[in-house]
mmCIF file of C-alpha atoms in Angstrom:
data_model
loop_
_atom_site.group_PDB
_atom_site.id
_atom_site.type_symbol
_atom_site.label_atom_id
_atom_site.label_comp_id
_atom_site.label_asym_id
_atom_site.label_seq_id
_atom_site.Cartn_x
_atom_site.Cartn_y
_atom_site.Cartn_z
ATOM 1 C CA UNK B 1 10.313 7.764 6.163
ATOM 2 C CA UNK B 2 6.593 8.474 5.985
ATOM 3 C CA UNK B 3 4.228 5.548 5.396
ATOM 4 C CA UNK B 4 0.516 5.878 4.572
ATOM 5 C CA UNK B 5 -2.167 3.197 4.835
ATOM 6 C CA UNK B 6 -5.893 3.531 4.225
ATOM 7 C CA UNK B 7 -8.142 0.700 5.347
ATOM 8 C CA UNK B 8 -11.126 -0.333 7.406
ATOM 9 C CA UNK B 9 -11.102 -2.264 10.653
ATOM 10 C CA UNK B 10 -11.413 -5.634 8.890
ATOM 11 C CA UNK B 11 -7.803 -5.265 7.767
ATOM 12 C CA UNK B 12 -6.356 -4.559 11.213
ATOM 13 C CA UNK B 13 -4.699 -7.990 11.512
ATOM 14 C CA UNK B 14 -3.050 -7.823 8.047
ATOM 15 C CA UNK B 15 -1.898 -4.312 8.903
ATOM 16 C CA UNK B 16 0.019 -5.669 11.892
ATOM 17 C CA UNK B 17 1.653 -8.295 9.678
ATOM 18 C CA UNK B 18 2.652 -5.669 7.122
ATOM 19 C CA UNK B 19 4.173 -3.474 9.827
ATOM 20 C CA UNK B 20 6.058 -6.391 11.341
ATOM 21 C CA UNK B 21 7.603 -7.246 7.976
ATOM 22 C CA UNK B 22 8.475 -3.575 7.457
ATOM 23 C CA UNK B 23 10.289 -3.281 10.783
ATOM 24 C CA UNK B 24 12.069 -6.628 10.694
ATOM 25 C CA UNK B 25 13.499 -6.008 7.233
ATOM 26 C CA UNK B 26 14.407 -2.352 7.801
ATOM 27 C CA UNK B 27 16.394 -2.386 11.061
ATOM 28 C CA UNK B 28 17.593 0.967 12.324
ATOM 29 C CA UNK B 29 15.110 2.978 10.262
ATOM 30 C CA UNK B 30 12.606 5.415 11.744
ATOM 31 C CA UNK B 31 9.098 5.405 10.309
ATOM 32 C CA UNK B 32 6.157 7.736 10.726
ATOM 33 C CA UNK B 33 2.976 5.789 10.046
ATOM 34 C CA UNK B 34 -0.151 7.657 8.944
ATOM 35 C CA UNK B 35 -3.327 5.566 8.995
ATOM 36 C CA UNK B 36 -6.676 6.747 7.621
ATOM 37 C CA UNK B 37 -9.277 4.177 8.563
ATOM 38 C CA UNK B 38 -12.972 3.583 8.943
ATOM 39 C CA UNK B 39 -14.495 1.922 11.990
ATOM 40 C CA UNK B 40 -11.347 1.982 14.145
ATOM 41 C CA UNK B 41 -11.764 2.019 17.914
ATOM 42 C CA UNK B 42 -9.337 3.476 20.426
ATOM 43 C CA UNK B 43 -8.185 -0.018 21.386
ATOM 44 C CA UNK B 44 -7.172 -0.579 17.755
ATOM 45 C CA UNK B 45 -5.064 2.567 17.729
ATOM 46 C CA UNK B 46 -3.486 1.568 21.051
ATOM 47 C CA UNK B 47 -2.521 -1.840 19.687
ATOM 48 C CA UNK B 48 -0.863 -0.383 16.581
ATOM 49 C CA UNK B 49 0.946 2.230 18.644
ATOM 50 C CA UNK B 50 2.259 -0.456 20.991
ATOM 51 C CA UNK B 51 3.754 -2.381 18.096
ATOM 52 C CA UNK B 52 5.315 0.791 16.740
ATOM 53 C CA UNK B 53 6.827 1.769 20.108
ATOM 54 C CA UNK B 54 8.766 -1.474 20.193
ATOM 55 C CA UNK B 55 10.673 -0.373 17.097
ATOM 56 C CA UNK B 56 11.069 3.269 18.080
ATOM 57 C CA UNK B 57 8.767 4.708 15.422
ATOM 58 C CA UNK B 58 5.734 7.000 15.553
ATOM 59 C CA UNK B 59 2.056 6.379 14.872
ATOM 60 C CA UNK B 60 -0.280 9.098 13.571
ATOM 61 C CA UNK B 61 -3.954 8.143 13.164
ATOM 62 C CA UNK B 62 -5.816 10.389 10.730
ATOM 63 C CA UNK B 63 -9.304 11.336 11.840
ATOM 64 C CA UNK B 64 -11.627 11.637 8.854
ATOM 65 C CA UNK B 65 -14.370 14.225 9.243
ATOM 66 C CA UNK B 66 -17.486 12.872 7.512
ATOM 67 C CA UNK B 67 -18.203 16.312 6.096
ATOM 68 C CA UNK B 68 -14.940 16.229 4.090
ATOM 69 C CA UNK B 69 -16.402 13.778 1.593
ATOM 70 C CA UNK B 70 -20.085 14.653 1.855
ATOM 71 C CA UNK B 71 -20.181 15.585 -1.854
ATOM 72 C CA UNK B 72 -18.123 12.620 -3.021
ATOM 73 C CA UNK B 73 -19.992 10.105 -5.208
ATOM 74 C CA UNK B 74 -19.788 6.436 -4.204
ATOM 75 C CA UNK B 75 -20.020 3.351 -6.398
ATOM 76 C CA UNK B 76 -21.579 -0.050 -5.769
ATOM 77 C CA UNK B 77 -19.431 -1.642 -3.039
ATOM 78 C CA UNK B 78 -16.941 1.228 -2.903
ATOM 79 C CA UNK B 79 -17.398 3.717 -0.094
ATOM 80 C CA UNK B 80 -15.866 7.122 0.539
ATOM 81 C CA UNK B 81 -12.732 5.328 1.782
ATOM 82 C CA UNK B 82 -11.697 4.828 -1.847
ATOM 83 C CA UNK B 83 -10.824 8.544 -1.947
ATOM 84 C CA UNK B 84 -8.403 8.484 0.980
ATOM 85 C CA UNK B 85 -5.285 7.548 -0.999
ATOM 86 C CA UNK B 86 -6.244 9.776 -3.943
ATOM 87 C CA UNK B 87 -6.647 12.772 -1.646
ATOM 88 C CA UNK B 88 -3.776 11.919 0.697
ATOM 89 C CA UNK B 89 -2.242 15.362 0.286
ATOM 90 C CA UNK B 90 -5.443 16.860 1.703
ATOM 91 C CA UNK B 91 -5.292 14.594 4.762
ATOM 92 C CA UNK B 92 -1.590 14.647 5.641
ATOM 93 C CA UNK B 93 0.319 17.443 7.427
ATOM 94 C CA UNK B 94 1.365 20.203 5.049
ATOM 95 C CA UNK B 95 5.036 19.968 6.033
ATOM 96 C CA UNK B 96 5.371 16.448 4.572
ATOM 97 C CA UNK B 97 6.948 16.367 1.122
ATOM 98 C CA UNK B 98 6.837 12.618 0.456
ATOM 99 C CA UNK B 99 4.903 9.566 1.599
ATOM 100 C CA UNK B 100 4.846 5.909 0.577
ATOM 101 C CA UNK B 101 1.371 4.408 0.359
ATOM 102 C CA UNK B 102 1.059 0.633 0.873
ATOM 103 C CA UNK B 103 -1.918 -1.704 0.630
ATOM 104 C CA UNK B 104 -2.369 -3.746 3.834
ATOM 105 C CA UNK B 105 -2.234 -7.063 1.909
ATOM 106 C CA UNK B 106 1.506 -6.723 1.333
ATOM 107 C CA UNK B 107 4.764 -7.978 2.838
ATOM 108 C CA UNK B 108 7.938 -5.916 2.948
ATOM 109 C CA UNK B 109 10.818 -8.312 2.339
ATOM 110 C CA UNK B 110 13.739 -5.926 1.884
ATOM 111 C CA UNK B 111 15.010 -2.383 2.538
ATOM 112 C CA UNK B 112 12.645 0.253 1.184
ATOM 113 C CA UNK B 113 14.898 3.312 1.419
ATOM 114 C CA UNK B 114 16.075 3.024 -2.226
ATOM 115 C CA UNK B 115 12.406 3.035 -3.272
ATOM 116 C CA UNK B 116 11.535 5.883 -0.928
ATOM 117 C CA UNK B 117 14.391 8.053 -2.230
ATOM 118 C CA UNK B 118 13.482 7.568 -5.915
ATOM 119 C CA UNK B 119 13.917 10.789 -7.875
ATOM 120 C CA UNK B 120 10.482 11.759 -9.130
ATOM 121 C CA UNK B 121 11.063 15.043 -10.935
ATOM 122 C CA UNK B 122 7.704 16.621 -11.790
ATOM 123 C CA UNK B 123 5.828 13.314 -11.537
ATOM 124 C CA UNK B 124 2.980 13.123 -9.047
ATOM 125 C CA UNK B 125 3.415 9.439 -8.237
ATOM 126 C CA UNK B 126 5.734 6.489 -8.767
ATOM 127 C CA UNK B 127 4.031 3.111 -9.188
ATOM 128 C CA UNK B 128 4.217 -0.231 -11.004
ATOM 129 C CA UNK B 129 2.445 -1.672 -14.034
ATOM 130 C CA UNK B 130 1.346 -5.318 -13.767
ATOM 131 C CA UNK B 131 1.964 -6.192 -17.414
ATOM 132 C CA UNK B 132 1.787 -9.978 -17.674
ATOM 133 C CA UNK B 133 2.979 -12.045 -20.634
ATOM 134 C CA UNK B 134 0.728 -10.416 -23.241
ATOM 135 C CA UNK B 135 0.118 -7.091 -21.461
ATOM 136 C CA UNK B 136 -3.527 -7.157 -22.564
ATOM 137 C CA UNK B 137 -4.727 -4.920 -19.730
ATOM 138 C CA UNK B 138 -3.080 -1.771 -21.060
ATOM 139 C CA UNK B 139 -4.894 -1.521 -24.455
ATOM 140 C CA UNK B 140 -8.186 -2.668 -22.907
ATOM 141 C CA UNK B 141 -8.009 -0.047 -20.175
ATOM 142 C CA UNK B 142 -6.964 2.647 -22.631
ATOM 143 C CA UNK B 143 -10.157 1.972 -24.583
ATOM 144 C CA UNK B 144 -12.275 1.786 -21.428
ATOM 145 C CA UNK B 145 -10.721 4.914 -19.895
ATOM 146 C CA UNK B 146 -10.335 6.891 -23.101
ATOM 147 C CA UNK B 147 -8.913 9.959 -21.356
ATOM 148 C CA UNK B 148 -5.545 8.515 -20.386
ATOM 149 C CA UNK B 149 -2.370 8.223 -22.448
ATOM 150 C CA UNK B 150 0.192 6.858 -19.965
ATOM 151 C CA UNK B 151 2.587 4.033 -20.808
ATOM 152 C CA UNK B 152 0.409 1.470 -19.026
ATOM 153 C CA UNK B 153 -2.243 0.785 -16.413
ATOM 154 C CA UNK B 154 -0.692 1.362 -12.990
ATOM 155 C CA UNK B 155 -1.533 -0.669 -9.908
ATOM 156 C CA UNK B 156 -2.357 1.602 -6.964
ATOM 157 C CA UNK B 157 -1.303 -0.843 -4.224
ATOM 158 C CA UNK B 158 2.069 0.872 -3.882
ATOM 159 C CA UNK B 159 2.273 4.601 -4.542
ATOM 160 C CA UNK B 160 5.220 6.835 -3.833
ATOM 161 C CA UNK B 161 3.696 10.296 -3.594
ATOM 162 C CA UNK B 162 5.309 13.625 -4.449
ATOM 163 C CA UNK B 163 3.149 15.655 -2.087
ATOM 164 C CA UNK B 164 4.097 19.229 -3.150
ATOM 165 C CA UNK B 165 3.352 18.369 -6.794
ATOM 166 C CA UNK B 166 0.095 16.641 -5.819
ATOM 167 C CA UNK B 167 -1.050 19.632 -3.775
ATOM 168 C CA UNK B 168 -0.457 21.855 -6.801
ATOM 169 C CA UNK B 169 -2.215 19.598 -9.326
ATOM 170 C CA UNK B 170 -4.755 17.250 -7.732
ATOM 171 C CA UNK B 171 -8.127 18.831 -6.982
ATOM 172 C CA UNK B 172 -10.843 16.925 -5.097
ATOM 173 C CA UNK B 173 -13.537 18.316 -7.381
ATOM 174 C CA UNK B 174 -11.763 16.964 -10.475
ATOM 175 C CA UNK B 175 -11.801 13.497 -8.915
ATOM 176 C CA UNK B 176 -15.464 13.715 -7.902
ATOM 177 C CA UNK B 177 -16.446 14.923 -11.374
ATOM 178 C CA UNK B 178 -14.487 12.124 -13.055
ATOM 179 C CA UNK B 179 -16.258 9.500 -10.943
ATOM 180 C CA UNK B 180 -19.683 10.946 -11.730
ATOM 181 C CA UNK B 181 -18.997 11.190 -15.466
ATOM 182 C CA UNK B 182 -17.464 7.709 -15.788
ATOM 183 C CA UNK B 183 -19.296 5.713 -13.123
ATOM 184 C CA UNK B 184 -20.559 3.162 -15.671
ATOM 185 C CA UNK B 185 -17.000 2.396 -16.810
ATOM 186 C CA UNK B 186 -15.173 2.221 -13.482
ATOM 187 C CA UNK B 187 -14.236 -1.275 -12.278
ATOM 188 C CA UNK B 188 -11.603 -0.459 -9.649
ATOM 189 C CA UNK B 189 -12.644 3.132 -9.009
ATOM 190 C CA UNK B 190 -9.637 4.550 -7.153
ATOM 191 C CA UNK B 191 -7.194 2.834 -9.514
ATOM 192 C CA UNK B 192 -9.203 3.829 -12.590
ATOM 193 C CA UNK B 193 -9.313 7.452 -11.436
ATOM 194 C CA UNK B 194 -5.573 7.440 -10.759
ATOM 195 C CA UNK B 195 -4.843 6.220 -14.293
ATOM 196 C CA UNK B 196 -7.564 8.174 -16.043
ATOM 197 C CA UNK B 197 -6.664 11.556 -14.588
ATOM 198 C CA UNK B 198 -2.979 11.326 -13.690
ATOM 199 C CA UNK B 199 -1.491 8.420 -15.646
ATOM 200 C CA UNK B 200 0.752 10.704 -17.697
ATOM 201 C CA UNK B 201 2.442 11.938 -14.527
ATOM 202 C CA UNK B 202 3.222 8.581 -12.929
ATOM 203 C CA UNK B 203 6.802 7.310 -12.930
ATOM 204 C CA UNK B 204 6.963 3.600 -13.790
ATOM 205 C CA UNK B 205 8.954 1.391 -11.405
ATOM 206 C CA UNK B 206 9.987 -2.266 -11.728
ATOM 207 C CA UNK B 207 7.036 -4.398 -10.625
ATOM 208 C CA UNK B 208 9.098 -7.475 -9.754
ATOM 209 C CA UNK B 209 10.988 -5.377 -7.217
ATOM 210 C CA UNK B 210 8.359 -3.084 -5.743
ATOM 211 C CA UNK B 211 4.917 -4.572 -6.403
ATOM 212 C CA UNK B 212 5.378 -8.292 -7.020
ATOM 213 C CA UNK B 213 2.000 -9.902 -7.721
ATOM 214 C CA UNK B 214 2.339 -13.298 -6.029
ATOM 215 C CA UNK B 215 -0.247 -14.836 -8.399
ATOM 216 C CA UNK B 216 2.095 -14.300 -11.352
ATOM 217 C CA UNK B 217 5.149 -16.297 -10.252
ATOM 218 C CA UNK B 218 5.138 -18.493 -13.364
ATOM 219 C CA UNK B 219 4.738 -15.493 -15.662
ATOM 220 C CA UNK B 220 7.634 -13.671 -14.032
ATOM 221 C CA UNK B 221 9.733 -16.826 -14.299
ATOM 222 C CA UNK B 222 8.997 -17.114 -18.027
ATOM 223 C CA UNK B 223 9.551 -13.426 -18.693
ATOM 224 C CA UNK B 224 12.989 -13.642 -17.036
ATOM 225 C CA UNK B 225 13.937 -16.839 -18.913
ATOM 226 C CA UNK B 226 13.929 -18.744 -15.638
ATOM 227 C CA UNK B 227 16.134 -16.326 -13.711
ATOM 228 C CA UNK B 228 13.520 -14.913 -11.358
ATOM 229 C CA UNK B 229 12.839 -18.031 -9.316
ATOM 230 C CA UNK B 230 11.931 -18.113 -5.626
ATOM 231 C CA UNK B 231 15.561 -17.651 -4.622
ATOM 232 C CA UNK B 232 15.773 -14.508 -6.765
ATOM 233 C CA UNK B 233 12.553 -13.193 -5.229
ATOM 234 C CA UNK B 234 13.829 -13.716 -1.688
ATOM 235 C CA UNK B 235 17.096 -11.946 -2.494
ATOM 236 C CA UNK B 236 15.789 -9.062 -4.606
ATOM 237 C CA UNK B 237 12.078 -8.353 -4.245
ATOM 238 C CA UNK B 238 11.212 -5.611 -1.754
ATOM 239 C CA UNK B 239 7.400 -5.746 -1.765
ATOM 240 C CA UNK B 240 5.201 -8.806 -2.223
ATOM 241 C CA UNK B 241 1.581 -8.004 -3.050
ATOM 242 C CA UNK B 242 -1.087 -10.628 -2.313
ATOM 243 C CA UNK B 243 -3.559 -9.395 -4.925
ATOM 244 C CA UNK B 244 -6.910 -11.026 -5.584
ATOM 245 C CA UNK B 245 -9.608 -12.573 -3.433
ATOM 246 C CA UNK B 246 -7.528 -15.414 -1.997
ATOM 247 C CA UNK B 247 -5.557 -13.931 0.861
ATOM 248 C CA UNK B 248 -2.678 -15.665 2.676
ATOM 249 C CA UNK B 249 -4.312 -15.236 6.076
ATOM 250 C CA UNK B 250 -7.246 -17.435 5.005
ATOM 251 C CA UNK B 251 -7.009 -21.018 6.252
ATOM 252 C CA UNK B 252 -7.633 -22.299 2.719
ATOM 253 C CA UNK B 253 -4.720 -20.370 1.234
ATOM 254 C CA UNK B 254 -2.168 -22.599 -0.508
ATOM 255 C CA UNK B 255 -0.325 -19.980 -2.525
ATOM 256 C CA UNK B 256 3.366 -20.169 -3.305
ATOM 257 C CA UNK B 257 4.241 -17.499 -0.715
ATOM 258 C CA UNK B 258 1.559 -18.315 1.870
ATOM 259 C CA UNK B 259 4.000 -19.984 4.268
ATOM 260 C CA UNK B 260 6.235 -16.921 4.207
ATOM 261 C CA UNK B 261 3.226 -14.780 5.071
ATOM 262 C CA UNK B 262 2.278 -17.093 7.937
ATOM 263 C CA UNK B 263 5.802 -16.730 9.303
ATOM 264 C CA UNK B 264 5.246 -12.981 9.619
ATOM 265 C CA UNK B 265 1.795 -13.601 11.083
ATOM 266 C CA UNK B 266 3.453 -15.530 13.912
ATOM 267 C CA UNK B 267 6.031 -12.789 14.436
ATOM 268 C CA UNK B 268 3.302 -10.131 14.543
ATOM 269 C CA UNK B 269 1.340 -12.096 17.140
ATOM 270 C CA UNK B 270 4.476 -12.580 19.238
ATOM 271 C CA UNK B 271 5.459 -8.896 19.165
ATOM 272 C CA UNK B 272 1.945 -7.780 20.039
ATOM 273 C CA UNK B 273 2.042 -9.884 23.198
ATOM 274 C CA UNK B 274 5.389 -8.644 24.429
ATOM 275 C CA UNK B 275 5.925 -5.716 26.757
ATOM 276 C CA UNK B 276 7.096 -2.347 25.474
ATOM 277 C CA UNK B 277 10.877 -1.619 25.573
ATOM 278 C CA UNK B 278 10.402 0.657 28.603
ATOM 279 C CA UNK B 279 8.537 -2.026 30.561
ATOM 280 C CA UNK B 280 11.095 -4.671 29.627
ATOM 281 C CA UNK B 281 13.929 -2.407 30.809
ATOM 282 C CA UNK B 282 12.255 -1.890 34.162
ATOM 283 C CA UNK B 283 11.699 -5.606 34.612
ATOM 284 C CA UNK B 284 15.353 -6.301 33.843
ATOM 285 C CA UNK B 285 16.513 -3.808 36.480
ATOM 286 C CA UNK B 286 14.218 -5.311 39.056
ATOM 287 C CA UNK B 287 15.987 -8.656 38.644
#
């Protein structure tokens, strides 16, 4: 399975936690990780590759040529990196037909193969809508982004990408033009562009399974008439998403799932310190 992440160096530690949760909860699977990042040093790549080698998977850093996005407009605090997931098909090898994009502030708590093998038809992406009790975001965003007519406003933290369809339909210039023409309206630029231009060709998936917003536990519980409690989440949810400014790796974090995240933080730190499988095998023979 192909996994894509786009991030800057500040998210290197959360990336390791995400990968640890992915490996631990998907034993026996082989993953190819594609990482497009800004500010990474060779030591960073070496550390990620070491963690991957332990689980028998492959690491593919994507080098971004600055000239590729020289004409791309930027907004306020959003740099050219916001285009990486939108233009993933331009960055990834042409022989890939599918990739799963994940935000680095996530935990994988179950097997992702059923998600990865979702039938997409002619859709460009599969993603989740964070509806909430009143689902107020959808009508508001439809007014704000008047061009889109999809069934809701999709969160871009998890995107299953149909790469052949994207290569045939998604043009960088269309994205750049949309940003320039709507810059005064864009709040979350990459997510707004995704919905504004391609919302009609996004397959909706169940958010409580594949993009569970940890801030909304009480809402999910109410919406499910009390069924989707913490036990249900631990047994069914595949992806936990730590949306918002308060992140579980902050010392001040007291969220409902913060302790679970810290468990994977400890595992990630432990795995990073251990020798590779080859080294461990040699040491065992020497005894």
